[in-house]
Amino acid sequence: AQSVAQPEDQVNVAEGNPLTVKCTYSVSGNPYLFWYVQYPNRGLQFLLKYITGDNLVKGSYGFEAEFNKSQTSFHLKKPSALVSDSALYFCAVRTSASKIIFGSGTRLSIRP
Amino acid sequence: SQTIHQWPATLVQPVGSPLSLECTVEGTSNPNLYWYRQAAGRGLQLLFYSVGIGQISSEVPQNLSASRPQDRQFILSSKKLLLSDSGFYLCAWSKAKGDIQYFGAGTRLSVL
């Protein structure tokens, strides 16, 4: 079955430190991968996507994600976390039927 | 530029009452449209999606229905609300199936 997993319900990071939010996937064929962010009581906002090309994808708000085919992962990263980065983050994958499956979400908390 | 409007932002309804949530998209034509429900600020459950006027696909059996009377209008309805219908409802659109989805601000529904 095609799926996406976010193994961490919550990630806590001190402001200024690097952050990583993990995502692994299982799809048929070449993966199309996405990251979204959700602030409280708001809809999801698109951050970045991987379709093909460089394994390191740069997106909005200084975020980037690293595609690793051998580990079937697409981890979200940022070199220096801000308190304003605190939010709920979703990884998503496009299936072979062109449906989008969202992960269960990871709550990122940045402490001052 | 494209925008998506979703209303109302919050809604409190008694059990057994009807429901109508509306979503409209501006600045694009023939969008793919989606209704999601998000429980307790976590994962997204796809309820319905539509690739065109009058074309609705239901992902899960439930107490809700959807309609698309116009190209850029998507309506979520219920004849009689249940307590279990409470949640955060999100509308989204994409240019094509499996493409980036753009979300509305959401409607928080409380059924009492």
PDB file of C-alpha atoms in Angstrom:
ATOM      1  CA  ALA A   1       0.000   0.000   0.000  1.00  0.00           C
ATOM      2  CA  GLN A   2       1.160   3.507  -0.723  1.00  0.00           C
ATOM      3  CA  SER A   3       1.662   5.598   2.386  1.00  0.00           C
ATOM      4  CA  VAL A   4       3.472   8.400   4.147  1.00  0.00           C
ATOM      5  CA  ALA A   5       4.631   8.397   7.756  1.00  0.00           C
ATOM      6  CA  GLN A   6       5.717  11.066  10.178  1.00  0.00           C
ATOM      7  CA  PRO A   7       7.216   9.116  13.066  1.00  0.00           C
ATOM      8  CA  GLU A   8       7.335  11.999  15.540  1.00  0.00           C
ATOM      9  CA  ASP A   9       4.194  13.538  16.991  1.00  0.00           C
ATOM     10  CA  GLN A  10       6.200  16.417  18.423  1.00  0.00           C
ATOM     11  CA  VAL A  11       9.633  17.942  17.929  1.00  0.00           C
ATOM     12  CA  ASN A  12      11.083  20.416  20.409  1.00  0.00           C
ATOM     13  CA  VAL A  13      13.982  22.662  19.444  1.00  0.00           C
ATOM     14  CA  ALA A  14      15.665  25.679  20.997  1.00  0.00           C
ATOM     15  CA  GLU A  15      15.581  28.891  18.994  1.00  0.00           C
ATOM     16  CA  GLY A  16      18.678  29.244  16.837  1.00  0.00           C
ATOM     17  CA  ASN A  17      19.318  25.503  16.660  1.00  0.00           C
ATOM     18  CA  PRO A  18      18.848  23.457  13.514  1.00  0.00           C
ATOM     19  CA  LEU A  19      15.616  21.540  13.172  1.00  0.00           C
ATOM     20  CA  THR A  20      14.589  18.358  11.371  1.00  0.00           C
ATOM     21  CA  VAL A  21      11.076  17.017  10.913  1.00  0.00           C
ATOM     22  CA  LYS A  22      11.069  13.462   9.613  1.00  0.00           C
ATOM     23  CA  CYS A  23       9.004  11.921   6.827  1.00  0.00           C
ATOM     24  CA  THR A  24       9.181   8.535   5.137  1.00  0.00           C
ATOM     25  CA  TYR A  25       7.097   7.308   2.250  1.00  0.00           C
ATOM     26  CA  SER A  26       6.106   4.256   0.268  1.00  0.00           C
ATOM     27  CA  VAL A  27       4.835   4.748  -3.284  1.00  0.00           C
ATOM     28  CA  SER A  28       4.906   3.000  -6.627  1.00  0.00           C
ATOM     29  CA  GLY A  29       7.086   4.661  -9.216  1.00  0.00           C
ATOM     30  CA  ASN A  30       8.812   8.007  -8.836  1.00  0.00           C
ATOM     31  CA  PRO A  31       7.694   9.901  -5.748  1.00  0.00           C
ATOM     32  CA  TYR A  32       6.183  13.365  -5.765  1.00  0.00           C
ATOM     33  CA  LEU A  33       6.604  14.751  -2.253  1.00  0.00           C
ATOM     34  CA  PHE A  34       5.320  17.846  -0.488  1.00  0.00           C
ATOM     35  CA  TRP A  35       5.610  19.694   2.816  1.00  0.00           C
ATOM     36  CA  TYR A  36       2.880  21.905   4.239  1.00  0.00           C
ATOM     37  CA  VAL A  37       2.671  24.008   7.404  1.00  0.00           C
ATOM     38  CA  GLN A  38      -0.436  24.784   9.458  1.00  0.00           C
ATOM     39  CA  TYR A  39      -0.660  27.588  11.991  1.00  0.00           C
ATOM     40  CA  PRO A  40      -3.387  27.449  14.666  1.00  0.00           C
ATOM     41  CA  ASN A  41      -6.929  27.700  13.327  1.00  0.00           C
ATOM     42  CA  ARG A  42      -5.711  28.175   9.774  1.00  0.00           C
ATOM     43  CA  GLY A  43      -5.568  26.123   6.616  1.00  0.00           C
ATOM     44  CA  LEU A  44      -2.441  24.370   5.400  1.00  0.00           C
ATOM     45  CA  GLN A  45       0.170  26.373   3.490  1.00  0.00           C
ATOM     46  CA  PHE A  46       2.413  24.829   0.860  1.00  0.00           C
ATOM     47  CA  LEU A  47       6.122  24.977   1.764  1.00  0.00           C
ATOM     48  CA  LEU A  48       7.974  23.011  -0.894  1.00  0.00           C
ATOM     49  CA  LYS A  49       7.836  20.021  -3.214  1.00  0.00           C
ATOM     50  CA  TYR A  50      10.108  17.446  -4.790  1.00  0.00           C
ATOM     51  CA  ILE A  51       9.378  16.060  -8.232  1.00  0.00           C
ATOM     52  CA  THR A  52      12.743  15.410  -9.774  1.00  0.00           C
ATOM     53  CA  GLY A  53      16.226  16.879  -9.872  1.00  0.00           C
ATOM     54  CA  ASP A  54      18.349  18.009  -6.930  1.00  0.00           C
ATOM     55  CA  ASN A  55      17.850  16.025  -3.775  1.00  0.00           C
ATOM     56  CA  LEU A  56      17.905  19.214  -1.699  1.00  0.00           C
ATOM     57  CA  VAL A  57      14.791  21.289  -2.274  1.00  0.00           C
ATOM     58  CA  LYS A  58      14.501  24.839  -1.010  1.00  0.00           C
ATOM     59  CA  GLY A  59      11.161  26.313  -0.010  1.00  0.00           C
ATOM     60  CA  SER A  60       9.435  29.118   1.815  1.00  0.00           C
ATOM     61  CA  TYR A  61      10.497  30.697   5.120  1.00  0.00           C
ATOM     62  CA  GLY A  62      14.044  29.300   4.901  1.00  0.00           C
ATOM     63  CA  PHE A  63      12.953  25.676   4.969  1.00  0.00           C
ATOM     64  CA  GLU A  64      14.494  22.968   2.845  1.00  0.00           C
ATOM     65  CA  ALA A  65      13.958  19.250   2.471  1.00  0.00           C
ATOM     66  CA  GLU A  66      16.294  16.450   1.578  1.00  0.00           C
ATOM     67  CA  PHE A  67      15.082  13.648  -0.649  1.00  0.00           C
ATOM     68  CA  ASN A  68      16.791  10.307  -0.008  1.00  0.00           C
ATOM     69  CA  LYS A  69      15.696   7.592  -2.390  1.00  0.00           C
ATOM     70  CA  SER A  70      17.530   4.728  -0.701  1.00  0.00           C
ATOM     71  CA  GLN A  71      15.993   5.544   2.667  1.00  0.00           C
ATOM     72  CA  THR A  72      12.641   6.578   1.143  1.00  0.00           C
ATOM     73  CA  SER A  73      12.730   9.743   3.230  1.00  0.00           C
ATOM     74  CA  PHE A  74      11.975  13.393   2.700  1.00  0.00           C
ATOM     75  CA  HIS A  75      12.987  15.179   5.903  1.00  0.00           C
ATOM     76  CA  LEU A  76      12.235  18.855   6.411  1.00  0.00           C
ATOM     77  CA  LYS A  77      15.097  20.976   7.711  1.00  0.00           C
ATOM     78  CA  LYS A  78      16.023  24.494   8.697  1.00  0.00           C
ATOM     79  CA  PRO A  79      19.501  25.598   9.776  1.00  0.00           C
ATOM     80  CA  SER A  80      18.343  27.996  12.489  1.00  0.00           C
ATOM     81  CA  ALA A  81      14.897  27.723  14.081  1.00  0.00           C
ATOM     82  CA  LEU A  82      12.706  30.692  14.932  1.00  0.00           C
ATOM     83  CA  VAL A  83       9.985  30.815  17.566  1.00  0.00           C
ATOM     84  CA  SER A  84       7.605  31.734  14.735  1.00  0.00           C
ATOM     85  CA  ASP A  85       8.324  28.354  13.103  1.00  0.00           C
ATOM     86  CA  SER A  86       6.217  26.714  15.817  1.00  0.00           C
ATOM     87  CA  ALA A  87       3.336  25.058  13.982  1.00  0.00           C
ATOM     88  CA  LEU A  88       1.987  21.745  12.713  1.00  0.00           C
ATOM     89  CA  TYR A  89       3.867  20.310   9.746  1.00  0.00           C
ATOM     90  CA  PHE A  90       2.516  17.815   7.238  1.00  0.00           C
ATOM     91  CA  CYS A  91       4.372  15.689   4.750  1.00  0.00           C
ATOM     92  CA  ALA A  92       2.406  14.476   1.731  1.00  0.00           C
ATOM     93  CA  VAL A  93       2.988  12.126  -1.174  1.00  0.00           C
ATOM     94  CA  ARG A  94       1.292  11.695  -4.524  1.00  0.00           C
ATOM     95  CA  THR A  95       0.259   8.132  -5.232  1.00  0.00           C
ATOM     96  CA  SER A  96       0.385   6.341  -8.564  1.00  0.00           C
ATOM     97  CA  ALA A  97      -3.312   7.219  -8.949  1.00  0.00           C
ATOM     98  CA  SER A  98      -2.417  10.902  -8.522  1.00  0.00           C
ATOM     99  CA  LYS A  99      -4.071  11.113  -5.124  1.00  0.00           C
ATOM    100  CA  ILE A 100      -2.399  13.072  -2.356  1.00  0.00           C
ATOM    101  CA  ILE A 101      -1.907  11.312   0.958  1.00  0.00           C
ATOM    102  CA  PHE A 102      -1.049  13.464   3.973  1.00  0.00           C
ATOM    103  CA  GLY A 103       0.948  12.289   6.951  1.00  0.00           C
ATOM    104  CA  SER A 104      -0.434  12.507  10.462  1.00  0.00           C
ATOM    105  CA  GLY A 105       1.436  15.721  11.195  1.00  0.00           C
ATOM    106  CA  THR A 106       4.306  16.717  13.477  1.00  0.00           C
ATOM    107  CA  ARG A 107       3.944  19.516  15.963  1.00  0.00           C
ATOM    108  CA  LEU A 108       7.084  21.643  16.000  1.00  0.00           C
ATOM    109  CA  SER A 109       7.704  23.697  19.129  1.00  0.00           C
ATOM    110  CA  ILE A 110      10.538  26.212  19.218  1.00  0.00           C
ATOM    111  CA  ARG A 111      11.443  27.481  22.675  1.00  0.00           C
ATOM    112  CA  PRO A 112      13.032  30.924  23.097  1.00  0.00           C
TER     113      PRO A 112
ATOM    114  CA  SER B   1      -3.704  35.634  -8.416  1.00  0.00           C
ATOM    115  CA  GLN B   2      -5.847  32.828  -7.128  1.00  0.00           C
ATOM    116  CA  THR B   3      -7.688  32.963  -3.835  1.00  0.00           C
ATOM    117  CA  ILE B   4      -9.921  30.581  -1.955  1.00  0.00           C
ATOM    118  CA  HIS B   5     -12.696  31.685   0.345  1.00  0.00           C
ATOM    119  CA  GLN B   6     -14.321  29.509   2.924  1.00  0.00           C
ATOM    120  CA  TRP B   7     -17.112  30.460   5.310  1.00  0.00           C
ATOM    121  CA  PRO B   8     -18.203  30.684   7.983  1.00  0.00           C
ATOM    122  CA  ALA B   9     -15.053  30.609  10.109  1.00  0.00           C
ATOM    123  CA  THR B  10     -16.853  29.102  13.087  1.00  0.00           C
ATOM    124  CA  LEU B  11     -20.225  27.478  13.460  1.00  0.00           C
ATOM    125  CA  VAL B  12     -22.108  26.037  16.410  1.00  0.00           C
ATOM    126  CA  GLN B  13     -25.040  23.850  15.488  1.00  0.00           C
ATOM    127  CA  PRO B  14     -27.412  21.615  17.465  1.00  0.00           C
ATOM    128  CA  VAL B  15     -27.569  17.897  16.803  1.00  0.00           C
ATOM    129  CA  GLY B  16     -30.073  17.125  14.081  1.00  0.00           C
ATOM    130  CA  SER B  17     -29.825  20.510  12.364  1.00  0.00           C
ATOM    131  CA  PRO B  18     -28.797  20.916   8.719  1.00  0.00           C
ATOM    132  CA  LEU B  19     -25.399  22.112   7.559  1.00  0.00           C
ATOM    133  CA  SER B  20     -24.132  24.068   4.595  1.00  0.00           C
ATOM    134  CA  LEU B  21     -20.501  25.132   4.258  1.00  0.00           C
ATOM    135  CA  GLU B  22     -19.429  27.016   1.185  1.00  0.00           C
ATOM    136  CA  CYS B  23     -16.105  27.325  -0.576  1.00  0.00           C
ATOM    137  CA  THR B  24     -15.317  29.432  -3.616  1.00  0.00           C
ATOM    138  CA  VAL B  25     -12.156  29.864  -5.651  1.00  0.00           C
ATOM    139  CA  GLU B  26     -11.239  32.961  -7.623  1.00  0.00           C
ATOM    140  CA  GLY B  27      -8.672  33.548 -10.308  1.00  0.00           C
ATOM    141  CA  THR B  28      -8.650  30.135 -11.932  1.00  0.00           C
ATOM    142  CA  SER B  29     -10.967  27.939 -13.957  1.00  0.00           C
ATOM    143  CA  ASN B  30     -11.848  24.253 -13.714  1.00  0.00           C
ATOM    144  CA  PRO B  31     -10.007  23.655 -10.470  1.00  0.00           C
ATOM    145  CA  ASN B  32      -9.949  20.332  -8.667  1.00  0.00           C
ATOM    146  CA  LEU B  33     -11.757  20.884  -5.372  1.00  0.00           C
ATOM    147  CA  TYR B  34     -11.492  19.055  -2.067  1.00  0.00           C
ATOM    148  CA  TRP B  35     -13.196  18.880   1.317  1.00  0.00           C
ATOM    149  CA  TYR B  36     -11.182  17.615   4.289  1.00  0.00           C
ATOM    150  CA  ARG B  37     -11.976  17.145   7.944  1.00  0.00           C
ATOM    151  CA  GLN B  38      -9.316  17.554  10.588  1.00  0.00           C
ATOM    152  CA  ALA B  39      -9.982  16.181  14.047  1.00  0.00           C
ATOM    153  CA  ALA B  40      -8.234  17.605  17.117  1.00  0.00           C
ATOM    154  CA  GLY B  41      -5.606  19.497  15.112  1.00  0.00           C
ATOM    155  CA  ARG B  42      -4.040  16.381  13.678  1.00  0.00           C
ATOM    156  CA  GLY B  43      -4.329  14.421  10.462  1.00  0.00           C
ATOM    157  CA  LEU B  44      -6.505  15.232   7.487  1.00  0.00           C
ATOM    158  CA  GLN B  45      -9.292  13.010   6.268  1.00  0.00           C
ATOM    159  CA  LEU B  46     -10.320  13.520   2.657  1.00  0.00           C
ATOM    160  CA  LEU B  47     -14.126  13.613   2.488  1.00  0.00           C
ATOM    161  CA  PHE B  48     -14.905  14.573  -1.108  1.00  0.00           C
ATOM    162  CA  TYR B  49     -13.167  15.731  -4.221  1.00  0.00           C
ATOM    163  CA  SER B  50     -14.420  17.081  -7.525  1.00  0.00           C
ATOM    164  CA  VAL B  51     -12.788  17.382 -10.919  1.00  0.00           C
ATOM    165  CA  GLY B  52     -15.665  19.306 -12.507  1.00  0.00           C
ATOM    166  CA  ILE B  53     -19.222  20.630 -12.188  1.00  0.00           C
ATOM    167  CA  GLY B  54     -21.527  17.955 -10.866  1.00  0.00           C
ATOM    168  CA  GLN B  55     -18.674  15.439 -10.520  1.00  0.00           C
ATOM    169  CA  ILE B  56     -18.232  14.420  -6.893  1.00  0.00           C
ATOM    170  CA  SER B  57     -16.228  11.530  -5.496  1.00  0.00           C
ATOM    171  CA  SER B  58     -16.803  10.443  -1.926  1.00  0.00           C
ATOM    172  CA  GLU B  59     -13.882   8.981  -0.063  1.00  0.00           C
ATOM    173  CA  VAL B  60     -15.641   7.743   3.060  1.00  0.00           C
ATOM    174  CA  PRO B  61     -19.253   6.866   3.840  1.00  0.00           C
ATOM    175  CA  GLN B  62     -20.708   9.388   6.214  1.00  0.00           C
ATOM    176  CA  ASN B  63     -23.456  11.752   7.163  1.00  0.00           C
ATOM    177  CA  LEU B  64     -22.228  14.434   4.772  1.00  0.00           C
ATOM    178  CA  SER B  65     -22.650  15.209   1.084  1.00  0.00           C
ATOM    179  CA  ALA B  66     -21.004  17.606  -1.334  1.00  0.00           C
ATOM    180  CA  SER B  67     -22.124  19.470  -4.417  1.00  0.00           C
ATOM    181  CA  ARG B  68     -20.473  21.573  -7.062  1.00  0.00           C
ATOM    182  CA  PRO B  69     -23.166  23.713  -8.665  1.00  0.00           C
ATOM    183  CA  GLN B  70     -20.685  26.039 -10.376  1.00  0.00           C
ATOM    184  CA  ASP B  71     -17.131  25.654 -11.617  1.00  0.00           C
ATOM    185  CA  ARG B  72     -15.545  27.416  -8.659  1.00  0.00           C
ATOM    186  CA  GLN B  73     -18.060  26.654  -5.916  1.00  0.00           C
ATOM    187  CA  PHE B  74     -17.971  23.639  -3.643  1.00  0.00           C
ATOM    188  CA  ILE B  75     -20.559  23.051  -0.940  1.00  0.00           C
ATOM    189  CA  LEU B  76     -20.502  20.629   1.974  1.00  0.00           C
ATOM    190  CA  SER B  77     -23.889  19.708   3.396  1.00  0.00           C
ATOM    191  CA  SER B  78     -25.706  17.569   5.870  1.00  0.00           C
ATOM    192  CA  LYS B  79     -29.415  17.055   6.439  1.00  0.00           C
ATOM    193  CA  LYS B  80     -29.008  16.156  10.110  1.00  0.00           C
ATOM    194  CA  LEU B  81     -25.804  16.791  12.026  1.00  0.00           C
ATOM    195  CA  LEU B  82     -24.381  14.272  14.462  1.00  0.00           C
ATOM    196  CA  LEU B  83     -22.107  14.959  17.427  1.00  0.00           C
ATOM    197  CA  SER B  84     -19.368  13.142  15.553  1.00  0.00           C
ATOM    198  CA  ASP B  85     -19.513  15.703  12.742  1.00  0.00           C
ATOM    199  CA  SER B  86     -17.711  18.234  14.932  1.00  0.00           C
ATOM    200  CA  GLY B  87     -14.302  19.186  13.635  1.00  0.00           C
ATOM    201  CA  PHE B  88     -12.277  21.543  11.517  1.00  0.00           C
ATOM    202  CA  TYR B  89     -13.341  21.483   7.868  1.00  0.00           C
ATOM    203  CA  LEU B  90     -10.951  22.546   5.181  1.00  0.00           C
ATOM    204  CA  CYS B  91     -11.587  23.266   1.534  1.00  0.00           C
ATOM    205  CA  ALA B  92      -8.734  23.127  -0.964  1.00  0.00           C
ATOM    206  CA  TRP B  93      -8.151  23.451  -4.681  1.00  0.00           C
ATOM    207  CA  SER B  94      -5.479  22.360  -7.133  1.00  0.00           C
ATOM    208  CA  LYS B  95      -4.848  22.971 -10.809  1.00  0.00           C
ATOM    209  CA  ALA B  96      -4.710  19.266 -11.501  1.00  0.00           C
ATOM    210  CA  LYS B  97      -5.144  16.006  -9.662  1.00  0.00           C
ATOM    211  CA  GLY B  98      -2.057  15.276  -7.584  1.00  0.00           C
ATOM    212  CA  ASP B  99      -0.766  18.831  -7.832  1.00  0.00           C
ATOM    213  CA  ILE B 100      -0.077  21.329  -5.053  1.00  0.00           C
ATOM    214  CA  GLN B 101      -3.211  21.969  -3.022  1.00  0.00           C
ATOM    215  CA  TYR B 102      -4.120  25.432  -1.762  1.00  0.00           C
ATOM    216  CA  PHE B 103      -6.249  25.558   1.343  1.00  0.00           C
ATOM    217  CA  GLY B 104      -8.918  27.855   2.676  1.00  0.00           C
ATOM    218  CA  ALA B 105      -8.804  29.167   6.236  1.00  0.00           C
ATOM    219  CA  GLY B 106     -11.151  26.465   7.487  1.00  0.00           C
ATOM    220  CA  THR B 107     -14.457  26.244   9.349  1.00  0.00           C
ATOM    221  CA  ARG B 108     -14.551  25.051  12.925  1.00  0.00           C
ATOM    222  CA  LEU B 109     -17.839  23.218  13.440  1.00  0.00           C
ATOM    223  CA  SER B 110     -19.114  22.372  16.889  1.00  0.00           C
ATOM    224  CA  VAL B 111     -22.184  20.179  17.089  1.00  0.00           C
ATOM    225  CA  LEU B 112     -23.816  20.321  20.520  1.00  0.00           C
TER     226      LEU B 112
END
